[in-house]
Coordinates of C-alpha atoms in Angstrom, one line a residue:
Chain A
M23 CA 141.7 2.0 -144.2
I24 CA 141.8 5.4 -142.5
K25 CA 142.5 5.0 -138.7
N26 CA 143.3 8.5 -137.7
I27 CA 140.3 10.2 -136.2
F28 CA 141.6 13.6 -137.3
L29 CA 141.6 12.6 -140.8
K30 CA 137.9 11.2 -140.5
K31 CA 136.9 14.3 -139.2
K32 CA 138.3 16.4 -141.7
I33 CA 137.1 14.0 -144.7
T34 CA 133.4 13.9 -143.3
S35 CA 133.0 17.9 -142.6
S36 CA 134.6 18.2 -146.0
W37 CA 132.0 16.2 -147.6
F38 CA 129.3 17.7 -145.9
S39 CA 130.4 21.1 -146.8
F40 CA 130.9 19.9 -150.6
L41 CA 127.4 18.8 -150.5
Q42 CA 126.0 21.9 -149.2
E43 CA 127.6 23.6 -152.2
A44 CA 126.3 21.1 -154.5
I45 CA 122.6 21.3 -153.1
C46 CA 122.6 25.0 -153.1
E47 CA 123.9 25.1 -156.9
E48 CA 121.0 22.7 -158.0
F49 CA 118.1 24.2 -155.9
Q50 CA 119.5 27.6 -157.3
K51 CA 119.1 26.4 -160.7
I52 CA 115.5 25.4 -160.2
E53 CA 114.8 28.8 -158.8
V54 CA 116.5 30.5 -161.9
D55 CA 114.8 28.0 -164.8
F56 CA 111.5 28.6 -163.1
A57 CA 112.0 32.8 -163.3
K58 CA 113.1 32.5 -166.8
K59 CA 110.0 30.6 -167.8
T60 CA 107.3 32.3 -165.6
K61 CA 109.3 35.8 -166.3
K62 CA 109.3 36.1 -162.6
K63 CA 112.3 37.3 -160.3
P64 CA 114.1 34.5 -158.6
K65 CA 115.6 34.6 -155.1
Y66 CA 119.1 34.0 -154.7
F67 CA 120.8 31.9 -151.6
I68 CA 122.3 34.2 -149.1
K69 CA 125.0 32.7 -147.1
K70 CA 125.7 33.5 -143.2
N71 CA 128.5 32.2 -141.3
W72 CA 128.2 31.8 -137.3
K73 CA 130.7 30.9 -134.8
K74 CA 130.3 28.9 -131.6
S75 CA 132.2 30.6 -128.7
K76 CA 135.9 29.6 -127.3
N77 CA 137.0 28.1 -130.6
Q78 CA 134.3 25.3 -130.8
G79 CA 133.5 25.8 -134.3
G80 CA 130.6 27.0 -136.1
G81 CA 128.6 26.8 -139.6
T82 CA 127.4 28.5 -142.5
Y83 CA 123.8 28.4 -143.6
A84 CA 122.3 29.2 -147.1
R85 CA 118.9 30.5 -147.4
I86 CA 116.3 31.4 -149.7
K87 CA 113.2 33.3 -148.5
N88 CA 110.1 34.1 -150.0
G89 CA 111.5 32.5 -153.4
I90 CA 109.2 31.8 -156.6
I91 CA 109.7 28.0 -156.0
F92 CA 110.8 27.9 -152.1
D93 CA 109.0 29.7 -150.1
S94 CA 111.7 29.0 -147.3
V95 CA 114.8 26.6 -147.8
G96 CA 117.7 26.1 -145.4
I97 CA 120.7 24.3 -146.1
N98 CA 123.0 24.3 -142.9
F99 CA 126.7 23.0 -142.5
S100 CA 128.2 22.9 -139.5
E101 CA 131.3 21.7 -137.6
V102 CA 131.2 22.1 -133.8
S103 CA 133.0 20.8 -130.8
G104 CA 132.4 21.4 -127.2
K105 CA 131.7 19.7 -123.9
F106 CA 128.2 18.6 -123.0
H107 CA 126.5 19.9 -120.2
K108 CA 125.9 17.6 -117.1
K109 CA 122.3 17.4 -117.5
F110 CA 122.8 16.1 -121.3
K111 CA 125.8 13.8 -121.2
S112 CA 124.1 10.9 -119.8
Q113 CA 121.7 11.0 -122.7
I114 CA 124.5 10.9 -125.3
L115 CA 126.7 7.7 -126.5
G116 CA 130.1 7.4 -125.1
A117 CA 129.6 11.2 -123.4
N118 CA 128.9 9.9 -119.8
K119 CA 132.5 9.6 -118.9
N120 CA 134.1 12.1 -121.0
P121 CA 131.7 15.0 -122.0
N122 CA 133.6 16.1 -124.8
Y123 CA 132.3 15.8 -128.7
W124 CA 132.9 17.0 -132.1
A125 CA 130.1 17.1 -134.4
S126 CA 129.8 17.9 -138.3
G127 CA 126.7 17.7 -140.3
I128 CA 124.4 19.0 -143.2
S129 CA 120.7 19.6 -142.9
V130 CA 118.3 20.7 -145.6
V131 CA 114.8 21.6 -145.1
A132 CA 112.6 22.9 -147.9
H133 CA 109.1 24.7 -147.7
M134 CA 107.7 25.0 -151.1
K135 CA 105.4 27.7 -152.3
N136 CA 103.5 25.3 -154.7
P137 CA 101.4 23.4 -152.2
K138 CA 101.1 20.4 -154.6
I139 CA 105.2 19.8 -154.1
P140 CA 106.1 18.2 -150.6
A141 CA 108.0 19.9 -147.8
M142 CA 111.6 17.8 -148.2
H143 CA 113.9 17.1 -145.3
F144 CA 117.6 15.6 -145.4
N145 CA 120.0 15.6 -143.1
T146 CA 123.5 13.5 -142.3
R147 CA 126.0 14.0 -139.6
F148 CA 129.1 12.3 -138.0
I149 CA 129.4 12.7 -134.2
V150 CA 132.5 11.9 -132.1
T151 CA 132.8 11.2 -128.4
S152 CA 134.2 8.3 -126.9
K153 CA 132.2 6.7 -129.6
K154 CA 132.1 7.7 -133.2
W155 CA 129.0 7.2 -135.5
F156 CA 127.1 8.5 -138.5
G157 CA 123.2 9.3 -138.6
G158 CA 121.1 11.0 -140.7
G159 CA 118.1 10.4 -143.2
M160 CA 115.5 12.2 -145.6
D161 CA 111.7 12.0 -145.6
A162 CA 109.0 14.1 -147.4
T163 CA 105.6 15.9 -146.1
P164 CA 103.1 16.2 -149.0
S165 CA 100.1 18.3 -148.4
F166 CA 98.1 16.1 -150.8
K167 CA 98.2 12.6 -152.0
D168 CA 100.3 11.5 -155.0
A169 CA 100.7 7.7 -155.3
R170 CA 103.3 8.1 -158.2
E171 CA 105.4 10.6 -156.3
N172 CA 105.4 8.6 -152.9
R173 CA 106.5 5.5 -155.2
L174 CA 109.3 7.5 -157.0
F175 CA 110.5 9.1 -153.5
H176 CA 110.9 5.6 -151.8
K177 CA 112.1 3.7 -155.1
N178 CA 115.0 6.0 -155.3
I179 CA 115.8 5.4 -151.6
K180 CA 115.6 1.8 -151.6
L181 CA 117.8 1.3 -155.1
M182 CA 120.3 3.4 -153.2
C183 CA 120.2 1.5 -150.0
N184 CA 120.1 -1.7 -151.7
R185 CA 123.5 -0.9 -153.3
H186 CA 124.9 -0.8 -149.8
N187 CA 123.0 -3.6 -148.0
K188 CA 119.4 -5.3 -148.4
K189 CA 118.6 -4.8 -145.1
Y190 CA 119.1 -1.1 -144.8
Y191 CA 116.0 0.0 -146.5
P192 CA 113.4 -1.7 -144.4
K193 CA 115.1 -1.0 -141.2
Y194 CA 115.6 2.5 -142.0
K195 CA 112.3 3.2 -143.4
K196 CA 110.8 1.6 -140.2
W197 CA 113.1 3.7 -138.1
C198 CA 111.8 6.9 -140.2
D199 CA 108.1 6.2 -139.8
N200 CA 108.4 5.7 -136.0
Y201 CA 110.5 8.7 -135.5
F202 CA 108.6 11.3 -137.6
Y203 CA 105.3 10.4 -135.7
L204 CA 103.0 12.7 -133.9
P205 CA 101.4 10.7 -131.0
H206 CA 98.9 13.2 -129.9
R207 CA 97.5 13.2 -133.2
N208 CA 98.3 9.6 -134.0
E209 CA 99.6 10.6 -137.4
T210 CA 102.9 10.4 -139.4
R211 CA 104.6 13.8 -140.4
G212 CA 104.6 12.6 -143.9
I213 CA 105.2 9.8 -146.2
G214 CA 108.4 9.0 -144.5
G215 CA 111.8 8.0 -146.2
I216 CA 114.8 6.6 -144.2
F217 CA 116.1 7.5 -140.6
F218 CA 119.5 5.9 -139.1
D219 CA 121.6 6.6 -136.1
Y220 CA 124.4 5.3 -134.3
K221 CA 125.7 3.9 -137.4
M222 CA 129.5 2.6 -136.7
D223 CA 129.8 -0.8 -138.3
N224 CA 132.5 0.0 -140.5
W225 CA 133.8 3.5 -140.9
E226 CA 134.6 3.3 -144.8
K227 CA 131.5 1.8 -145.9
D228 CA 129.2 3.8 -143.5
F229 CA 130.9 6.9 -145.0
N230 CA 130.1 5.5 -148.6
F231 CA 126.5 5.0 -147.6
V232 CA 126.2 8.5 -146.1
K233 CA 127.7 10.0 -149.2
D234 CA 125.2 8.0 -151.1
V235 CA 122.3 9.2 -148.8
G236 CA 123.1 12.9 -149.9
L237 CA 123.3 12.1 -153.3
C238 CA 120.2 10.4 -153.5
F239 CA 118.5 13.2 -151.5
L240 CA 119.7 15.8 -154.3
D241 CA 118.7 13.8 -157.2
S242 CA 115.2 12.9 -155.4
A243 CA 114.4 16.2 -154.5
K244 CA 115.2 17.9 -157.9
T245 CA 113.2 15.4 -159.9
I246 CA 110.1 15.9 -157.5
I247 CA 110.3 19.7 -157.6
R248 CA 110.8 19.6 -161.5
R249 CA 107.9 17.5 -161.8
K250 CA 105.3 19.7 -160.5
M251 CA 107.0 23.3 -160.6
F252 CA 104.8 24.5 -163.3
S253 CA 101.3 23.0 -162.2
K254 CA 98.9 25.6 -160.5
W255 CA 97.1 25.4 -157.1
T256 CA 94.2 27.3 -155.5
K257 CA 94.0 29.4 -152.4
R258 CA 92.1 26.5 -150.9
Q259 CA 95.0 24.0 -151.6
K260 CA 97.5 26.7 -150.4
N261 CA 95.3 26.5 -147.1
I262 CA 95.7 23.2 -146.6
Q263 CA 99.3 23.3 -147.0
L264 CA 99.6 26.0 -144.1
V265 CA 97.6 23.6 -142.1
K266 CA 99.7 20.6 -142.9
R267 CA 102.6 23.1 -141.8
G268 CA 101.4 23.2 -138.7
R269 CA 101.6 19.8 -137.8
Y270 CA 105.2 20.1 -139.1
I271 CA 105.7 22.9 -136.5
E272 CA 104.1 20.7 -133.9
F273 CA 106.5 18.1 -134.5
N274 CA 109.7 19.8 -134.6
L275 CA 109.2 21.8 -131.4
L276 CA 107.6 19.1 -129.4
Y277 CA 109.5 15.9 -130.6
D278 CA 112.6 16.4 -132.8
R279 CA 115.5 15.4 -131.1
G280 CA 118.0 17.8 -133.3
T281 CA 115.9 20.9 -132.3
K282 CA 116.2 20.2 -128.7
F283 CA 119.9 19.0 -129.1
G284 CA 120.7 22.4 -130.9
L285 CA 118.7 24.5 -129.1
S286 CA 120.2 23.1 -125.8
T287 CA 124.0 23.0 -126.7
G288 CA 123.9 26.7 -127.8
G289 CA 123.6 26.2 -131.4
N290 CA 122.7 29.0 -133.8
V291 CA 119.0 29.6 -133.3
E292 CA 118.3 30.8 -136.7
A293 CA 120.1 27.9 -138.3
I294 CA 118.4 25.4 -136.3
L295 CA 114.9 26.8 -136.5
M296 CA 115.3 27.2 -140.5
S297 CA 113.2 23.8 -140.3
L298 CA 110.2 25.8 -139.3
P299 CA 108.1 26.7 -142.3
P300 CA 107.7 30.7 -142.9
E301 CA 103.9 30.5 -142.1
A302 CA 101.2 28.1 -140.8
K303 CA 98.0 28.0 -139.7
W304 CA 95.8 25.9 -137.1
E305 CA 92.0 25.4 -137.7
Chain B
M2 CA 86.4 24.8 -92.5
I3 CA 85.9 22.1 -95.1
K4 CA 87.7 19.0 -94.5
N5 CA 85.9 16.7 -96.8
I6 CA 87.9 16.3 -100.1
F7 CA 85.1 15.2 -102.0
L8 CA 83.7 18.6 -101.2
K9 CA 86.7 20.8 -102.2
K10 CA 86.7 19.0 -105.3
K11 CA 83.0 19.7 -106.0
I12 CA 83.0 23.2 -105.0
T13 CA 86.6 24.2 -107.0
S14 CA 85.2 22.6 -110.4
S15 CA 81.8 24.4 -109.7
W16 CA 83.7 27.7 -109.5
F17 CA 86.0 27.0 -112.6
S18 CA 82.9 25.9 -114.6
F19 CA 81.1 28.9 -113.4
L20 CA 83.9 31.1 -114.4
Q21 CA 84.3 29.5 -117.8
E22 CA 80.4 30.9 -118.2
A23 CA 81.4 34.2 -116.8
I24 CA 84.3 34.8 -119.3
C25 CA 82.6 33.4 -122.3
E26 CA 79.7 36.0 -121.4
E27 CA 82.1 39.2 -121.1
F28 CA 83.8 38.1 -124.4
Q29 CA 80.9 37.5 -126.2
K30 CA 79.5 41.2 -125.3
I31 CA 82.7 42.7 -126.7
E32 CA 82.4 40.7 -129.9
V33 CA 79.0 41.9 -130.5
D34 CA 79.5 45.4 -129.2
F35 CA 82.1 45.7 -131.7
A36 CA 79.9 44.4 -134.5
K37 CA 77.3 46.7 -133.6
K38 CA 79.3 49.8 -133.7
T39 CA 81.2 48.9 -136.9
K40 CA 78.4 47.0 -138.8
K41 CA 80.3 43.7 -138.8
K42 CA 79.0 40.2 -138.1
P43 CA 80.1 38.9 -134.7
K44 CA 81.2 35.3 -134.2
Y45 CA 79.7 33.4 -131.4
F46 CA 81.2 31.1 -128.9
I47 CA 80.9 27.2 -130.1
K48 CA 81.0 24.8 -127.2
K49 CA 82.0 21.3 -127.3
N50 CA 82.2 18.6 -124.6
W51 CA 84.9 16.1 -124.6
K52 CA 85.4 12.8 -122.3
K53 CA 88.3 11.0 -121.5
S54 CA 87.9 7.1 -121.5
K55 CA 86.7 4.6 -118.7
N56 CA 84.7 7.1 -116.9
Q57 CA 87.7 9.5 -116.1
G58 CA 85.8 12.9 -116.5
G59 CA 86.4 15.4 -119.6
G60 CA 85.7 18.8 -120.2
T61 CA 83.9 21.4 -122.0
Y62 CA 85.7 24.0 -124.2
A63 CA 84.1 27.1 -125.6
R64 CA 85.7 28.7 -128.7
I65 CA 85.7 31.8 -131.2
K66 CA 87.6 31.4 -134.4
N67 CA 88.0 34.0 -136.9
G68 CA 86.0 36.6 -134.9
I69 CA 86.0 40.2 -135.6
I70 CA 87.9 41.1 -132.0
F71 CA 89.3 37.5 -131.5
D72 CA 91.3 35.8 -133.9
S73 CA 91.0 32.7 -131.8
V74 CA 89.9 32.4 -127.9
G75 CA 89.7 29.3 -126.1
I76 CA 88.0 28.6 -123.0
N77 CA 88.7 25.4 -121.5
F78 CA 87.1 23.9 -118.3
S79 CA 87.9 20.2 -117.4
E80 CA 87.7 17.8 -114.6
V81 CA 89.6 14.7 -115.2
S82 CA 91.1 11.8 -112.9
G83 CA 93.2 8.7 -113.8
K84 CA 96.4 7.3 -112.9
F85 CA 99.8 8.9 -114.0
H86 CA 101.7 6.6 -116.3
K87 CA 104.9 5.0 -114.8
K88 CA 107.3 7.5 -116.6
F89 CA 105.4 10.5 -115.4
K90 CA 104.4 9.8 -111.7
S91 CA 108.0 10.4 -110.3
Q92 CA 107.7 14.0 -111.6
I93 CA 104.2 14.9 -110.1
L94 CA 104.1 16.2 -106.6
G95 CA 102.6 13.4 -104.3
A96 CA 102.0 10.6 -107.3
N97 CA 105.1 8.7 -106.6
K98 CA 103.8 6.0 -104.4
N99 CA 100.0 6.3 -105.4
P100 CA 99.7 7.3 -109.1
N101 CA 95.9 8.2 -109.0
Y102 CA 95.1 11.9 -109.5
W103 CA 92.1 14.1 -109.8
A104 CA 92.5 17.5 -111.6
S105 CA 90.1 20.4 -112.4
G106 CA 91.0 24.0 -114.0
I107 CA 90.1 26.5 -116.0
S108 CA 92.2 27.9 -118.9
V109 CA 92.1 30.8 -121.4
V110 CA 93.9 32.0 -124.3
A111 CA 93.0 34.9 -126.7
H112 CA 94.7 35.7 -129.6
M113 CA 93.5 39.3 -130.9
K114 CA 92.3 40.1 -134.5
N115 CA 93.8 43.9 -133.7
P116 CA 97.6 43.5 -133.3
K117 CA 97.6 46.4 -130.9
I118 CA 95.8 44.2 -128.4
P119 CA 98.1 41.8 -126.3
A120 CA 97.5 38.1 -126.6
M121 CA 96.2 37.0 -123.0
H122 CA 96.3 33.8 -121.0
F123 CA 94.8 32.9 -117.6
N124 CA 94.6 29.3 -115.9
T125 CA 93.6 28.3 -112.5
R126 CA 93.6 24.5 -111.4
F127 CA 92.9 22.3 -108.2
I128 CA 95.0 19.0 -108.5
V129 CA 94.7 16.3 -106.1
T130 CA 97.0 13.3 -105.7
S131 CA 98.1 12.4 -102.2
K132 CA 98.8 16.1 -101.9
K133 CA 96.4 18.7 -103.1
W134 CA 97.2 22.2 -104.3
F135 CA 96.2 25.1 -106.3
G136 CA 98.4 26.5 -109.7
G137 CA 97.7 29.2 -112.0
G138 CA 98.3 32.7 -113.2
M139 CA 98.0 35.2 -116.1
D140 CA 100.1 37.2 -118.6
A141 CA 99.9 39.4 -121.4
T142 CA 102.1 39.0 -124.5
P143 CA 101.8 42.3 -126.8
S144 CA 103.4 42.7 -129.8
F145 CA 104.1 46.4 -129.4
K146 CA 105.3 48.3 -126.1
D147 CA 102.6 50.2 -124.4
A148 CA 103.8 51.3 -121.1
R149 CA 100.3 52.6 -120.0
E150 CA 98.7 49.1 -120.6
N151 CA 101.9 47.4 -119.1
R152 CA 101.3 49.6 -115.8
L153 CA 97.6 48.9 -115.9
F154 CA 97.6 45.1 -116.4
H155 CA 100.6 44.7 -113.6
K156 CA 98.7 47.4 -111.2
N157 CA 95.5 45.2 -111.3
I158 CA 96.9 42.2 -110.5
K159 CA 99.1 43.8 -107.5
L160 CA 96.3 45.4 -106.0
M161 CA 94.4 42.1 -106.2
C162 CA 97.3 40.2 -104.7
N163 CA 98.1 42.7 -101.9
R164 CA 94.2 42.1 -100.6
H165 CA 95.5 38.4 -100.0
N166 CA 99.3 38.8 -98.9
K167 CA 101.4 41.4 -99.8
K168 CA 104.3 38.7 -100.5
Y169 CA 102.2 37.0 -103.1
Y170 CA 102.9 39.8 -106.1
P171 CA 106.6 40.1 -106.0
K172 CA 107.1 36.2 -105.6
Y173 CA 104.4 35.2 -108.4
K174 CA 105.6 38.1 -110.5
K175 CA 109.1 36.9 -110.6
W176 CA 107.8 33.1 -111.1
C177 CA 106.2 34.3 -114.2
D178 CA 108.8 36.0 -115.6
N179 CA 111.3 33.0 -114.9
Y180 CA 108.7 30.6 -116.5
F181 CA 107.3 32.4 -119.7
Y182 CA 110.9 32.6 -120.9
L183 CA 112.6 31.3 -124.2
P184 CA 116.2 30.5 -123.2
H185 CA 117.0 29.9 -126.9
R186 CA 116.2 33.4 -127.7
N187 CA 117.1 34.9 -124.2
E188 CA 113.7 36.6 -124.2
T189 CA 110.2 36.5 -122.1
R190 CA 107.2 35.4 -123.7
G191 CA 105.8 38.8 -123.2
I192 CA 105.3 41.4 -120.4
G193 CA 104.7 38.5 -117.7
G194 CA 102.0 38.8 -114.9
I195 CA 101.9 36.3 -112.3
F196 CA 102.2 32.4 -112.0
F197 CA 101.8 30.1 -108.9
D198 CA 102.1 26.4 -108.2
Y199 CA 101.9 23.9 -105.6
K200 CA 99.9 26.5 -103.6
M201 CA 98.4 24.5 -100.4
D202 CA 98.9 26.8 -97.5
N203 CA 95.3 26.7 -96.2
W204 CA 92.7 25.4 -98.6
E205 CA 90.1 28.3 -98.0
K206 CA 92.6 31.2 -98.4
D207 CA 94.1 29.6 -101.3
F208 CA 90.4 28.8 -103.0
N209 CA 89.8 32.6 -102.2
F210 CA 93.0 33.8 -104.0
V211 CA 92.2 31.5 -106.9
K212 CA 88.8 32.9 -107.3
D213 CA 90.2 36.5 -107.1
V214 CA 92.8 35.6 -109.8
G215 CA 90.2 34.7 -112.0
L216 CA 88.2 37.7 -111.6
C217 CA 91.0 39.9 -111.7
F218 CA 91.9 38.3 -115.1
L219 CA 88.3 39.1 -116.3
D220 CA 88.3 42.4 -115.3
S221 CA 91.7 43.4 -116.7
A222 CA 91.2 41.2 -120.1
K223 CA 87.8 43.3 -120.7
T224 CA 89.7 46.8 -119.8
I225 CA 92.4 46.1 -122.1
I226 CA 90.6 45.1 -125.2
R227 CA 87.9 47.8 -125.1
R228 CA 90.5 50.2 -124.4
K229 CA 91.7 49.8 -128.2
M230 CA 89.3 47.6 -129.8
F231 CA 88.8 50.7 -132.2
S232 CA 92.0 51.6 -133.1
K233 CA 93.5 50.9 -136.8
W234 CA 96.2 49.1 -137.6
T235 CA 98.4 48.4 -140.4
K236 CA 99.4 45.4 -142.6
R237 CA 103.2 45.8 -141.2
Q238 CA 101.6 45.9 -137.6
K239 CA 99.6 42.7 -138.5
N240 CA 102.8 41.0 -139.8
I241 CA 104.7 41.9 -136.6
Q242 CA 102.1 40.4 -134.6
L243 CA 102.4 37.3 -136.7
V244 CA 106.3 37.2 -136.1
K245 CA 105.6 37.6 -132.3
R246 CA 103.1 34.7 -132.5
G247 CA 105.9 32.4 -133.9
R248 CA 107.6 32.8 -130.6
Y249 CA 104.3 32.1 -128.6
I250 CA 104.3 28.8 -130.4
E251 CA 107.9 28.3 -129.9
F252 CA 107.3 28.7 -126.0
N253 CA 104.1 26.6 -125.8
L254 CA 105.7 23.7 -127.7
L255 CA 109.1 23.4 -126.7
Y256 CA 108.7 24.4 -123.2
D257 CA 105.2 25.0 -121.5
R258 CA 104.8 22.2 -119.0
G259 CA 101.0 22.2 -119.3
T260 CA 100.7 21.4 -123.1
K261 CA 103.7 18.6 -122.8
F262 CA 101.3 17.4 -119.5
G263 CA 98.1 17.4 -121.7
L264 CA 99.2 15.8 -124.5
S265 CA 100.9 13.0 -122.6
T266 CA 98.0 12.0 -120.3
G267 CA 95.9 11.7 -123.3
G268 CA 94.0 15.1 -122.8
N269 CA 91.7 16.4 -125.7
V270 CA 94.2 17.8 -128.3
E271 CA 92.1 20.6 -129.6
A272 CA 91.4 21.5 -126.4
I273 CA 95.1 21.5 -125.6
L274 CA 96.2 23.3 -128.8
M275 CA 93.8 25.9 -128.7
S276 CA 96.7 27.8 -126.9
L277 CA 98.3 28.1 -130.5
P278 CA 97.4 31.1 -132.4
P279 CA 95.4 30.4 -135.5
E280 CA 98.5 31.7 -137.7
A281 CA 102.1 32.7 -137.3
K282 CA 105.2 33.4 -139.3
W283 CA 108.6 32.8 -138.8
E284 CA 111.1 35.5 -140.5

């Protein structure tokens, strides 16, 4: 059992960083495979490092823009530390008395060129204040109903969750539905998935679960994209996707805690707003 | 001097409603004039009424979408009443003890087809809780620098303000710059204008000023649009406008108080989000 918090930080951030590499590699393969079959030109991930001031860490984000599979995909890894601002610290678990924090995580947002393939989002993080906990989740936002895809996505997640604890899937699924919700439109962002936070039951078990969430996302995303990557679409269908993306933007800018947290703690703006689709419409 | 609050409500809401008509008429003329000269087909304002539940008023919004001058323009009038939600009332002047409110206002947002013409925004409102006050302002968001246009816009506002009080323009200009600001990007939304709130010095004088702000906006908007409506633009310039609009969306969804107020008090979603441009890009 690992008791040393320094080691825990090191191990989790190494995992998040490794997972970033793994997802980049698989997504790059998809882009390249599609290029070969269609004789188009693939786009390659471009990586950028950023640093917070005063030795407070930073991150790496990898991105494809205007790809042939990915309209935009961003895969962020970060490991940062600092002090929460007065205004903020009372809102953060364990930060009220001591505002120091350390946080590391990975987040992925993929907006697809093909409107028949859903936008996909995944994130896991480990946060240390006077408390320490894991959070994360994954969810999908299709522009069109696809019952088989919906089942496939949820089944994968459920099987993975059940390997850890039978209570996880129903609990985290509900949490996801409640979180990715646009009250002003009375609609969910997409078809859900799982969402969890303040996870601090048992560090080893929680970390194993968090790793599995990442691998499950990678597997699900690959399957979902490859399943429909060669299907054709119409301009009308693309337009429906662009309007759906407008809702995605509304959610992320109006309600998403991660976006607000990042922007108000001096995170890297490009890395944070990578979650926004490259183009959207409002009708 | 009008002492009766009922009359004050009646007079202000009548003015806002009249001004809506006047702006619709002038903007429609521009769309039609442009159509005649270019032999294109103009779009016409479509008006919709909406009602809040329980006899709490409602509004009328007039809109052109996909016009030949206006990519999107919304002109909203509303007169609503109700009780502020517990969570909200402590944030509203004069509503902490008595959560009842009445509010009427007009707001205009115009996103232009021609990227050389700035997006323009205007709003005036009269709000009654246990206090009563006016608020409002106008500002412009060009995608390209145009020093003459900038001077013209600010000069018109300054002259109008100075007819009321020499202190207004510098004070309200600064308020505008501070308000329409994106901290995460360290940039202003546009070239500013004026912004004021909690105005309750003298009802008659304040109302006269508010009326003048409306007429000044109408005059400035007409001049600015007609000045450049026939100028040509490139695809590259349109693209720059689409990216600028992304910033506009970021501001409105992340920071704008009116948007948050409207969405969380059960306002009409279409009328509120009419401020968003019809299409935007992120790079």
